[in-house]
Short mmCIF file of N, CA, C and O in Angstrom, two decimals:
data_model
loop_
_atom_site.label_atom_id
_atom_site.label_comp_id
_atom_site.label_asym_id
_atom_site.label_seq_id
_atom_site.Cartn_x
_atom_site.Cartn_y
_atom_site.Cartn_z
N MET A 219 189.84 139.28 -18.87
CA MET A 219 190.85 140.17 -19.76
C MET A 219 192.02 139.31 -19.96
O MET A 219 192.76 138.69 -19.03
N SER A 220 192.47 139.58 -21.02
CA SER A 220 194.06 139.04 -21.61
C SER A 220 194.96 139.52 -21.60
O SER A 220 194.88 141.15 -21.81
N HIS A 221 196.13 139.28 -21.24
CA HIS A 221 197.21 140.18 -21.39
C HIS A 221 198.13 139.47 -22.60
O HIS A 221 198.40 138.47 -22.74
N SER A 222 198.72 140.42 -23.17
CA SER A 222 199.89 140.03 -24.18
C SER A 222 201.16 140.44 -23.52
O SER A 222 201.53 141.26 -22.67
N PHE A 223 202.00 139.07 -23.66
CA PHE A 223 203.42 139.07 -23.21
C PHE A 223 204.18 140.30 -23.91
O PHE A 223 205.02 140.78 -23.16
N THR A 224 204.20 140.42 -25.10
CA THR A 224 204.97 141.08 -25.53
C THR A 224 204.48 142.75 -25.48
O THR A 224 205.60 143.33 -25.01
N THR A 225 203.16 143.16 -25.34
CA THR A 225 202.51 144.51 -24.88
C THR A 225 203.29 144.77 -23.55
O THR A 225 203.69 145.97 -23.30
N ILE A 226 202.79 143.96 -22.20
CA ILE A 226 203.34 144.23 -21.22
C ILE A 226 204.89 144.44 -20.98
O ILE A 226 205.28 145.32 -20.70
N ASN A 227 205.76 143.38 -21.87
CA ASN A 227 207.08 143.53 -21.67
C ASN A 227 207.72 144.76 -22.50
O ASN A 227 208.72 145.26 -21.87
N GLN A 228 206.89 144.97 -23.39
CA GLN A 228 207.58 146.42 -24.08
C GLN A 228 207.34 147.43 -23.94
O GLN A 228 207.88 148.48 -23.66
N ALA A 229 206.23 147.72 -23.01
CA ALA A 229 205.69 148.97 -22.10
C ALA A 229 206.61 149.28 -20.97
O ALA A 229 207.20 149.94 -20.79
N ILE A 230 207.05 148.06 -20.39
CA ILE A 230 208.12 148.17 -19.24
C ILE A 230 209.48 148.55 -19.75
O ILE A 230 210.12 149.25 -19.02
N LYS A 231 209.89 147.86 -20.93
CA LYS A 231 211.25 148.13 -21.29
C LYS A 231 211.50 149.35 -21.95
O LYS A 231 212.57 149.71 -22.19
N SER A 232 209.90 149.78 -22.44
CA SER A 232 210.11 151.01 -23.07
C SER A 232 210.73 152.32 -22.32
O SER A 232 211.48 153.36 -23.41
N LYS A 233 210.88 152.30 -21.18
CA LYS A 233 211.40 153.40 -20.48
C LYS A 233 212.33 152.93 -19.90
O LYS A 233 212.92 151.79 -19.76
N SER A 234 213.45 153.72 -19.81
CA SER A 234 214.90 153.40 -19.16
C SER A 234 214.65 153.43 -17.31
O SER A 234 213.82 154.00 -17.19
N LEU A 235 215.43 153.03 -16.80
CA LEU A 235 216.03 153.14 -15.75
C LEU A 235 215.73 154.36 -14.70
O LEU A 235 214.99 154.22 -13.70
N GLU A 236 216.48 155.14 -15.58
CA GLU A 236 216.48 156.61 -15.08
C GLU A 236 215.20 157.20 -15.49
O GLU A 236 214.85 157.45 -14.42
N GLU A 237 214.49 157.02 -16.28
CA GLU A 237 212.90 157.70 -16.43
C GLU A 237 212.31 156.79 -15.41
O GLU A 237 211.29 157.66 -14.57
N TYR A 238 212.17 155.55 -14.96
CA TYR A 238 211.54 155.14 -14.26
C TYR A 238 211.95 155.93 -12.74
O TYR A 238 210.88 155.87 -11.66
N CYS A 239 212.96 155.87 -12.58
CA CYS A 239 213.48 156.79 -11.24
C CYS A 239 212.96 157.98 -10.80
O CYS A 239 212.71 158.30 -9.91
N GLN A 240 212.95 158.79 -12.05
CA GLN A 240 212.34 160.09 -11.82
C GLN A 240 211.01 160.26 -11.73
O GLN A 240 210.40 160.90 -10.91
N VAL A 241 210.23 158.90 -12.23
CA VAL A 241 208.73 159.09 -12.00
C VAL A 241 208.41 158.62 -10.36
O VAL A 241 207.56 159.20 -9.69
N ILE A 242 209.15 157.33 -9.93
CA ILE A 242 208.77 156.92 -8.62
C ILE A 242 209.82 157.00 -7.58
O ILE A 242 209.54 156.66 -6.35
N GLY A 243 210.78 157.65 -7.97
CA GLY A 243 211.93 158.19 -6.98
C GLY A 243 213.05 157.02 -7.06
O GLY A 243 212.82 156.11 -6.92
N SER A 244 214.24 157.70 -6.84
CA SER A 244 215.65 156.78 -7.04
C SER A 244 215.75 155.53 -5.94
O SER A 244 216.22 155.07 -6.10
N GLU A 245 214.99 155.88 -4.89
CA GLU A 245 214.90 155.13 -3.51
C GLU A 245 214.79 153.40 -4.26
O GLU A 245 215.07 152.29 -3.32
N HIS A 246 214.08 153.51 -5.21
CA HIS A 246 213.41 152.47 -5.70
C HIS A 246 214.04 151.93 -6.74
O HIS A 246 213.87 150.95 -7.51
N THR A 247 215.12 151.96 -7.38
CA THR A 247 216.19 151.75 -8.35
C THR A 247 216.26 149.90 -8.23
O THR A 247 216.47 149.69 -9.40
N GLU A 248 216.97 149.85 -7.33
CA GLU A 248 217.10 148.17 -6.92
C GLU A 248 216.14 147.59 -7.33
O GLU A 248 216.09 146.25 -8.10
N THR A 249 214.75 147.74 -6.89
CA THR A 249 213.41 147.02 -7.18
C THR A 249 213.23 147.21 -8.35
O THR A 249 212.64 146.06 -9.00
N ILE A 250 213.29 148.27 -9.02
CA ILE A 250 213.09 148.20 -10.55
C ILE A 250 213.74 147.41 -11.27
O ILE A 250 213.28 146.78 -12.37
N HIS A 251 215.15 147.80 -11.22
CA HIS A 251 216.42 146.73 -11.63
C HIS A 251 215.81 145.35 -11.47
O HIS A 251 216.05 144.55 -12.45
N SER A 252 215.73 144.86 -10.62
CA SER A 252 215.12 143.28 -10.05
C SER A 252 213.82 143.03 -10.75
O SER A 252 214.07 142.10 -11.62
N ASN A 253 212.89 143.79 -11.17
CA ASN A 253 211.79 143.49 -11.66
C ASN A 253 212.20 143.48 -13.17
O ASN A 253 211.39 142.62 -14.13
N LEU A 254 212.78 144.25 -13.95
CA LEU A 254 213.26 144.56 -15.28
C LEU A 254 214.09 142.87 -15.45
O LEU A 254 213.86 142.46 -16.53
N SER A 255 214.90 142.72 -14.68
CA SER A 255 215.88 141.29 -14.87
C SER A 255 214.59 140.21 -14.69
O SER A 255 214.71 139.21 -15.59
N GLU A 256 213.73 140.12 -13.80
CA GLU A 256 212.71 139.10 -13.58
C GLU A 256 212.12 139.02 -15.44
O GLU A 256 211.77 137.87 -15.70
N LEU A 257 211.52 140.24 -15.93
CA LEU A 257 210.99 140.22 -17.02
C LEU A 257 211.81 139.82 -18.16
O LEU A 257 211.42 138.82 -18.90
N ASP A 258 212.94 139.80 -18.20
CA ASP A 258 213.81 139.26 -18.94
C ASP A 258 213.82 137.84 -18.81
O ASP A 258 214.03 136.90 -19.93
N LYS A 259 214.08 137.21 -17.64
CA LYS A 259 213.94 135.77 -17.57
C LYS A 259 212.69 135.33 -18.02
O LYS A 259 212.83 134.32 -18.59
N ILE A 260 211.57 135.98 -17.91
CA ILE A 260 210.45 135.55 -18.19
C ILE A 260 210.42 135.49 -20.03
O ILE A 260 209.68 134.22 -20.59
N ASP A 261 210.71 136.51 -20.89
CA ASP A 261 210.78 136.70 -21.86
C ASP A 261 211.71 135.51 -22.43
O ASP A 261 211.27 134.87 -23.35
N LYS A 262 212.64 135.16 -21.72
CA LYS A 262 213.89 134.05 -22.38
C LYS A 262 212.56 132.89 -22.17
O LYS A 262 213.15 132.08 -23.14
N GLN A 263 211.91 132.31 -21.11
CA GLN A 263 211.33 131.36 -20.95
C GLN A 263 210.36 130.96 -22.04
O GLN A 263 210.14 130.04 -22.51
N ILE A 264 209.41 132.16 -22.41
CA ILE A 264 208.48 132.25 -23.35
C ILE A 264 209.14 132.01 -24.82
O ILE A 264 208.67 131.30 -25.30
N LYS A 265 210.51 132.43 -25.16
CA LYS A 265 211.04 132.52 -26.14
C LYS A 265 211.39 130.74 -26.46
O LYS A 265 211.19 130.20 -27.37
N GLN A 266 211.74 130.09 -25.06
CA GLN A 266 212.18 129.01 -25.34
C GLN A 266 210.60 128.04 -25.16
O GLN A 266 210.99 127.25 -26.14
N LEU A 267 209.87 128.13 -24.97
CA LEU A 267 208.42 127.59 -25.06
C LEU A 267 208.13 127.64 -26.65
O LEU A 267 207.43 126.49 -27.11
N GLU A 268 208.22 129.06 -27.08
CA GLU A 268 207.88 129.01 -28.44
C GLU A 268 208.81 128.37 -29.70
O GLU A 268 208.20 128.06 -30.38
N GLU A 269 210.25 128.13 -29.13
CA GLU A 269 210.92 127.26 -29.95
C GLU A 269 210.41 125.79 -29.99
O GLU A 269 210.39 125.10 -31.13
N TRP A 270 210.37 125.43 -28.40
CA TRP A 270 209.86 124.16 -28.56
C TRP A 270 208.56 123.47 -28.88
O TRP A 270 208.85 122.57 -29.87
N SER A 271 208.06 124.40 -29.02
CA SER A 271 206.27 124.11 -29.73
C SER A 271 206.15 124.59 -31.09
O SER A 271 205.08 124.31 -31.42
N ASP A 272 207.11 125.32 -31.40
CA ASP A 272 206.91 125.96 -32.58
C ASP A 272 205.30 126.75 -32.81
O ASP A 272 204.68 126.65 -33.74
N THR A 273 205.15 127.50 -31.97
CA THR A 273 204.40 128.29 -31.76
C THR A 273 204.57 129.70 -31.09
O THR A 273 205.27 129.86 -30.04
N LYS A 274 203.72 130.40 -31.57
CA LYS A 274 203.70 131.75 -30.95
C LYS A 274 202.76 132.27 -30.05
O LYS A 274 201.60 131.98 -30.73
N PHE A 275 202.89 132.47 -28.94
CA PHE A 275 201.97 132.76 -27.79
C PHE A 275 201.51 133.99 -27.67
O PHE A 275 202.73 134.90 -27.72
N LYS A 276 200.50 134.30 -27.79
CA LYS A 276 200.02 135.84 -27.97
C LYS A 276 199.41 136.44 -26.54
O LYS A 276 199.24 137.72 -26.46
N GLU A 277 198.98 135.49 -25.64
CA GLU A 277 198.27 136.29 -24.78
C GLU A 277 198.09 135.09 -23.57
O GLU A 277 198.34 133.83 -23.63
N ILE A 278 197.57 135.56 -22.42
CA ILE A 278 197.54 135.07 -21.08
C ILE A 278 196.19 134.76 -21.08
O ILE A 278 195.64 135.70 -21.00
N ILE A 279 195.71 133.32 -21.06
CA ILE A 279 194.09 133.40 -21.28
C ILE A 279 193.74 132.82 -19.76
O ILE A 279 192.50 133.15 -19.62
N PHE A 280 194.53 132.60 -18.97
CA PHE A 280 194.10 132.31 -17.62
C PHE A 280 195.27 132.27 -16.47
O PHE A 280 196.12 132.00 -17.03
N ASP A 281 195.12 133.19 -15.57
CA ASP A 281 195.84 133.38 -14.57
C ASP A 281 195.48 133.21 -13.37
O ASP A 281 194.57 134.02 -12.82
N ASN A 282 195.57 132.37 -12.19
CA ASN A 282 195.28 131.81 -11.30
C ASN A 282 195.23 133.34 -10.23
O ASN A 282 194.56 133.32 -9.00
N ASP A 283 195.91 134.36 -10.42
CA ASP A 283 196.24 135.15 -9.41
C ASP A 283 195.22 136.17 -10.04
O ASP A 283 194.60 137.56 -9.04
N ILE A 284 194.41 136.39 -10.97
CA ILE A 284 193.57 137.29 -11.69
C ILE A 284 191.97 136.85 -11.56
O ILE A 284 191.00 137.04 -11.22
N HIS A 285 192.08 135.31 -12.52
CA HIS A 285 190.83 134.55 -12.40
C HIS A 285 190.30 133.74 -11.51
O HIS A 285 191.59 133.29 -10.63
N ASP A 286 189.33 133.23 -11.16
CA ASP A 286 188.66 132.39 -10.19
C ASP A 286 189.08 130.97 -10.30
O ASP A 286 188.98 130.54 -11.54
N TRP A 287 189.80 130.45 -9.29
CA TRP A 287 190.47 129.19 -9.38
C TRP A 287 189.71 128.29 -8.33
O TRP A 287 190.38 127.23 -8.33
N SER A 288 188.62 128.36 -7.68
CA SER A 288 188.22 127.60 -6.94
C SER A 288 187.48 126.60 -7.54
O SER A 288 187.27 126.60 -8.58
N GLU A 289 187.39 125.31 -6.74
CA GLU A 289 187.18 124.27 -7.29
C GLU A 289 185.64 124.06 -8.01
O GLU A 289 185.36 123.70 -8.99
N THR A 290 184.56 124.80 -6.99
CA THR A 290 183.16 124.61 -7.76
C THR A 290 182.66 126.01 -8.68
O THR A 290 181.92 125.75 -9.31
N THR A 291 183.63 126.83 -8.70
CA THR A 291 183.35 128.39 -9.39
C THR A 291 184.74 128.59 -10.34
O THR A 291 184.33 129.88 -11.23
N SER A 292 185.59 127.89 -10.91
CA SER A 292 186.50 128.32 -11.42
C SER A 292 186.03 128.27 -12.93
O SER A 292 185.26 127.78 -13.75
N VAL A 293 186.95 129.52 -13.72
CA VAL A 293 186.64 129.71 -15.31
C VAL A 293 187.41 128.93 -15.79
O VAL A 293 187.50 129.20 -17.00
N PHE A 294 188.47 128.26 -15.34
CA PHE A 294 189.24 127.84 -16.36
C PHE A 294 188.99 126.74 -17.45
O PHE A 294 189.66 127.16 -18.54
N ASP A 295 188.07 126.18 -17.12
CA ASP A 295 187.35 125.00 -18.16
C ASP A 295 187.18 126.02 -19.46
O ASP A 295 187.24 125.87 -20.42
N GLU A 296 186.38 127.37 -19.08
CA GLU A 296 185.72 128.05 -20.29
C GLU A 296 186.63 128.52 -20.84
O GLU A 296 186.68 129.15 -22.16
N LYS A 297 188.12 129.06 -20.49
CA LYS A 297 189.09 129.63 -20.84
C LYS A 297 189.50 128.84 -22.03
O LYS A 297 190.26 129.34 -22.91
N VAL A 298 189.90 127.66 -21.39
CA VAL A 298 190.71 126.79 -22.23
C VAL A 298 189.69 125.94 -23.22
O VAL A 298 190.21 125.06 -24.45
N GLN A 299 188.57 125.60 -23.25
CA GLN A 299 187.86 124.85 -23.90
C GLN A 299 187.92 125.61 -25.42
O GLN A 299 187.56 126.55 -25.55
N ASN A 300 187.89 124.53 -26.51
CA ASN A 300 188.17 124.79 -27.71
C ASN A 300 189.24 125.42 -28.28
O ASN A 300 189.11 126.24 -29.26
N LYS A 301 190.06 125.31 -27.32
CA LYS A 301 191.39 126.32 -27.78
C LYS A 301 192.61 125.37 -28.19
O LYS A 301 192.57 124.25 -27.44
N SER A 302 193.45 125.75 -28.82
CA SER A 302 194.39 124.73 -29.05
C SER A 302 195.93 125.50 -29.00
O SER A 302 195.97 126.61 -28.54
N ASN A 303 197.10 124.82 -29.11
CA ASN A 303 198.27 125.38 -28.92
C ASN A 303 198.35 126.23 -27.42
O ASN A 303 198.80 127.21 -27.53
N LEU A 304 198.37 125.53 -26.64
CA LEU A 304 198.49 125.88 -24.98
C LEU A 304 199.35 125.14 -24.33
O LEU A 304 199.59 124.30 -24.39
N ALA A 305 199.75 126.31 -23.40
CA ALA A 305 201.25 126.11 -22.39
C ALA A 305 200.54 126.32 -20.95
O ALA A 305 199.99 127.05 -21.01
N PHE A 306 201.02 125.48 -20.33
CA PHE A 306 200.04 125.31 -18.99
C PHE A 306 201.59 125.73 -18.07
O PHE A 306 202.21 124.71 -18.06
N ILE A 307 201.83 126.73 -17.31
CA ILE A 307 203.00 126.72 -16.64
C ILE A 307 202.55 126.79 -15.22
O ILE A 307 201.40 127.76 -14.64
N VAL A 308 203.04 126.17 -14.38
CA VAL A 308 203.09 126.15 -13.15
C VAL A 308 204.28 126.72 -12.42
O VAL A 308 205.26 126.44 -12.69
N GLU A 309 203.91 127.44 -11.08
CA GLU A 309 205.13 128.01 -10.47
C GLU A 309 205.04 127.69 -8.61
O GLU A 309 203.80 128.21 -8.12
N ASP A 310 205.41 126.52 -8.46
CA ASP A 310 205.34 125.76 -7.12
C ASP A 310 205.46 127.00 -5.87
O ASP A 310 206.57 127.82 -6.11
N THR A 311 205.52 126.64 -4.34
CA THR A 311 205.84 127.46 -3.64
C THR A 311 207.06 127.71 -3.12
O THR A 311 207.56 128.46 -2.72
N ASN A 312 207.95 126.75 -3.77
CA ASN A 312 209.39 126.19 -3.64
C ASN A 312 209.96 127.31 -4.95
O ASN A 312 211.53 127.30 -5.09
N GLY A 313 209.54 128.04 -5.77
CA GLY A 313 210.06 128.86 -6.96
C GLY A 313 210.38 127.53 -8.27
O GLY A 313 211.02 128.05 -9.07
N ASN A 314 209.89 126.47 -8.06
CA ASN A 314 210.00 125.49 -9.20
C ASN A 314 208.85 126.18 -9.95
O ASN A 314 207.94 126.48 -9.85
N LYS A 315 209.54 126.15 -11.62
CA LYS A 315 208.44 126.59 -12.59
C LYS A 315 208.48 125.38 -13.79
O LYS A 315 209.49 125.11 -14.20
N PHE A 316 207.46 124.76 -14.01
CA PHE A 316 207.36 123.63 -14.78
C PHE A 316 205.86 123.79 -15.72
O PHE A 316 205.12 124.37 -15.21
N GLY A 317 205.40 122.80 -16.39
CA GLY A 317 204.05 122.93 -17.00
C GLY A 317 204.09 121.92 -18.37
O GLY A 317 204.91 120.96 -18.19
N GLY A 318 203.03 122.36 -19.04
CA GLY A 318 203.17 121.14 -19.97
C GLY A 318 202.51 121.82 -21.25
O GLY A 318 202.07 122.80 -21.22
N TYR A 319 202.84 121.52 -22.47
CA TYR A 319 202.06 122.04 -23.68
C TYR A 319 201.22 120.77 -24.19
O TYR A 319 201.41 119.75 -24.66
N ILE A 320 200.31 121.45 -25.25
CA ILE A 320 199.50 120.59 -25.75
C ILE A 320 198.99 121.46 -27.03
O ILE A 320 198.30 122.65 -27.11
N ASN A 321 199.16 120.68 -28.21
CA ASN A 321 198.86 121.23 -29.68
C ASN A 321 197.44 121.19 -29.50
O ASN A 321 197.33 121.96 -30.61
N ALA A 322 196.80 120.00 -29.57
CA ALA A 322 195.58 119.82 -30.15
C ALA A 322 194.64 120.67 -29.48
O ALA A 322 194.72 121.35 -28.12
N LYS A 323 193.31 120.75 -29.71
CA LYS A 323 192.12 121.28 -29.64
C LYS A 323 191.71 120.64 -27.93
O LYS A 323 191.14 119.66 -28.34
N ILE A 324 191.47 121.64 -27.08
CA ILE A 324 190.72 121.07 -26.03
C ILE A 324 189.59 121.06 -26.22
O ILE A 324 188.81 122.28 -26.28
N ASP A 325 188.62 119.93 -26.29
CA ASP A 325 187.39 120.07 -26.58
C ASP A 325 186.57 119.17 -25.84
O ASP A 325 185.59 118.63 -25.88
N LYS A 326 187.43 118.39 -24.67
CA LYS A 326 186.69 117.61 -23.66
C LYS A 326 187.31 118.04 -22.41
O LYS A 326 188.17 118.33 -22.27
N TYR A 327 186.57 117.76 -21.60
CA TYR A 327 186.65 118.18 -19.99
C TYR A 327 187.64 117.02 -19.45
O TYR A 327 188.11 117.12 -18.49
N SER A 328 187.12 115.69 -19.63
CA SER A 328 187.29 114.45 -18.87
C SER A 328 187.55 113.29 -19.76
O SER A 328 186.39 113.29 -21.03
N CYS A 329 188.22 112.30 -19.63
CA CYS A 329 188.06 110.90 -20.40
C CYS A 329 187.73 109.73 -19.72
O CYS A 329 188.14 108.96 -19.70
N TYR A 330 186.99 110.41 -18.48
CA TYR A 330 186.12 109.18 -17.79
C TYR A 330 185.01 109.43 -17.71
O TYR A 330 184.41 110.62 -17.65
N ARG A 331 183.89 107.95 -17.70
CA ARG A 331 182.83 108.25 -17.54
C ARG A 331 182.11 108.62 -16.19
O ARG A 331 183.29 108.36 -15.31
N SER A 332 180.90 109.02 -15.98
CA SER A 332 180.43 108.68 -14.53
C SER A 332 180.66 107.44 -13.76
O SER A 332 180.63 107.82 -12.53
N ASN A 333 180.85 106.25 -14.65
CA ASN A 333 180.97 105.09 -14.03
C ASN A 333 182.36 105.08 -13.61
O ASN A 333 182.62 103.93 -12.73
N GLY A 334 183.37 105.59 -13.87
CA GLY A 334 184.51 105.80 -13.65
C GLY A 334 185.31 104.85 -14.74
O GLY A 334 186.67 104.68 -14.35
N LYS A 335 184.94 104.09 -15.28
CA LYS A 335 185.18 103.54 -16.44
C LYS A 335 186.25 104.68 -17.56
O LYS A 335 185.47 105.56 -17.84
N HIS A 336 187.40 104.39 -18.15
CA HIS A 336 187.97 105.11 -18.89
C HIS A 336 186.98 105.10 -20.26
O HIS A 336 186.93 104.08 -20.93
N GLU A 337 187.32 106.11 -20.84
CA GLU A 337 186.56 106.58 -21.99
C GLU A 337 187.69 106.59 -23.04
O GLU A 337 188.75 107.36 -22.76
N MET A 338 187.68 105.62 -24.29
CA MET A 338 188.44 105.95 -25.23
C MET A 338 188.51 107.01 -26.15
O MET A 338 189.42 107.36 -27.24
N ASN A 339 187.91 107.90 -26.31
CA ASN A 339 187.83 109.29 -26.96
C ASN A 339 188.67 110.72 -26.27
O ASN A 339 188.10 111.84 -26.25
N CYS A 340 189.43 110.12 -25.26
CA CYS A 340 190.08 111.21 -24.95
C CYS A 340 191.12 112.09 -25.65
O CYS A 340 191.46 111.29 -26.61
N ILE A 341 191.69 113.45 -25.33
CA ILE A 341 192.52 114.10 -26.31
C ILE A 341 193.52 113.19 -26.42
O ILE A 341 194.25 113.07 -25.43
N ARG A 342 194.22 112.92 -27.64
CA ARG A 342 195.48 112.81 -28.00
C ARG A 342 196.08 113.46 -28.67
O ARG A 342 196.00 113.93 -29.38
N ASP A 343 197.72 113.93 -28.34
CA ASP A 343 198.32 114.90 -28.92
C ASP A 343 199.80 114.05 -28.77
O ASP A 343 200.60 114.23 -27.83
N PRO A 344 200.38 113.63 -30.17
CA PRO A 344 201.91 113.21 -30.29
C PRO A 344 202.19 114.82 -29.97
O PRO A 344 203.86 114.19 -29.74
N ASN A 345 201.94 115.64 -30.09
CA ASN A 345 202.91 116.75 -30.09
C ASN A 345 202.95 117.46 -28.75
O ASN A 345 203.85 118.57 -28.55
N SER A 346 202.16 116.76 -27.73
CA SER A 346 202.48 117.56 -26.42
C SER A 346 203.51 117.42 -25.65
O SER A 346 204.20 116.04 -25.82
N PHE A 347 203.76 118.11 -24.72
CA PHE A 347 205.34 117.76 -23.62
C PHE A 347 205.00 118.38 -22.47
O PHE A 347 204.12 119.21 -22.35
N VAL A 348 206.01 117.78 -22.16
CA VAL A 348 205.92 118.54 -20.50
C VAL A 348 207.32 119.09 -20.20
O VAL A 348 208.22 118.90 -20.98
N PHE A 349 207.54 120.07 -19.54
CA PHE A 349 209.01 121.00 -19.54
C PHE A 349 209.28 121.63 -18.16
O PHE A 349 208.34 121.38 -17.36
N SER A 350 210.43 121.87 -17.84
CA SER A 350 210.68 122.48 -16.98
C SER A 350 211.50 123.71 -17.22
O SER A 350 212.29 123.83 -17.67
N LEU A 351 211.38 125.01 -16.72
CA LEU A 351 211.66 126.19 -16.73
C LEU A 351 213.05 126.55 -15.67
O LEU A 351 213.68 127.21 -15.86
N LYS A 352 212.26 126.25 -14.38
CA LYS A 352 213.05 126.27 -13.21
C LYS A 352 213.15 125.14 -12.16
O LYS A 352 211.77 125.01 -11.96
N SER A 353 214.25 124.77 -11.79
CA SER A 353 214.17 123.68 -10.78
C SER A 353 215.08 123.61 -9.36
O SER A 353 215.63 123.12 -9.32
N ASN A 354 215.13 125.10 -9.56
CA ASN A 354 215.92 125.36 -7.67
C ASN A 354 217.14 124.41 -8.06
O ASN A 354 217.68 123.57 -7.11
N ASN A 355 218.13 124.95 -9.16
CA ASN A 355 219.24 123.98 -8.91
C ASN A 355 219.51 122.43 -9.15
O ASN A 355 220.51 122.02 -9.10
N ARG A 356 218.39 121.80 -9.54
CA ARG A 356 218.36 120.54 -9.41
C ARG A 356 218.72 120.25 -11.10
O ARG A 356 219.32 119.29 -11.27
N ILE A 357 218.46 120.81 -12.00
CA ILE A 357 218.27 120.83 -13.15
C ILE A 357 219.24 122.09 -13.91
O ILE A 357 218.54 122.99 -13.47
N ASN A 358 220.22 121.90 -14.62
CA ASN A 358 220.73 123.35 -15.12
C ASN A 358 220.17 123.48 -16.34
O ASN A 358 220.07 122.88 -17.12
N GLY A 359 219.46 124.76 -16.60
CA GLY A 359 219.23 125.28 -17.66
C GLY A 359 217.46 124.95 -18.17
O GLY A 359 216.81 124.01 -16.79
N MET A 360 216.90 125.12 -18.99
CA MET A 360 215.27 124.69 -19.26
C MET A 360 215.42 123.47 -19.80
O MET A 360 216.34 123.22 -20.62
N MET A 361 214.10 122.59 -19.87
CA MET A 361 214.24 121.15 -20.41
C MET A 361 213.27 120.95 -20.41
O MET A 361 212.46 121.30 -20.15
#
């Protein structure tokens, strides 16, 4: 199942804080406000990635909280195979958020032969880059 960044964010933002409180109770106002604040941060991070990559991201094609990520049965390869303009975002256990962007089509799983020698037909993309969205105050801002 794919999730649209815009659809999720707009659906949540379309209701005012007061409407949410009426639906689920005013005791959850602080939690709701915090969640909306987090969505705003995510929205800014996505916009920054779109600016850096000159790409409009439309959907989440793999989410390790939803999809199988185990070593032997992961669906990650099939989700990214033959796709281009992909951003990979990692959030570690310390709250750092970072990743990489690849513009080129992913049409190879590996650039190593079974004998361990480097294969020269790896994916090469001069437009790819790594980024940091959040680094626990070690770096100011996104870069």
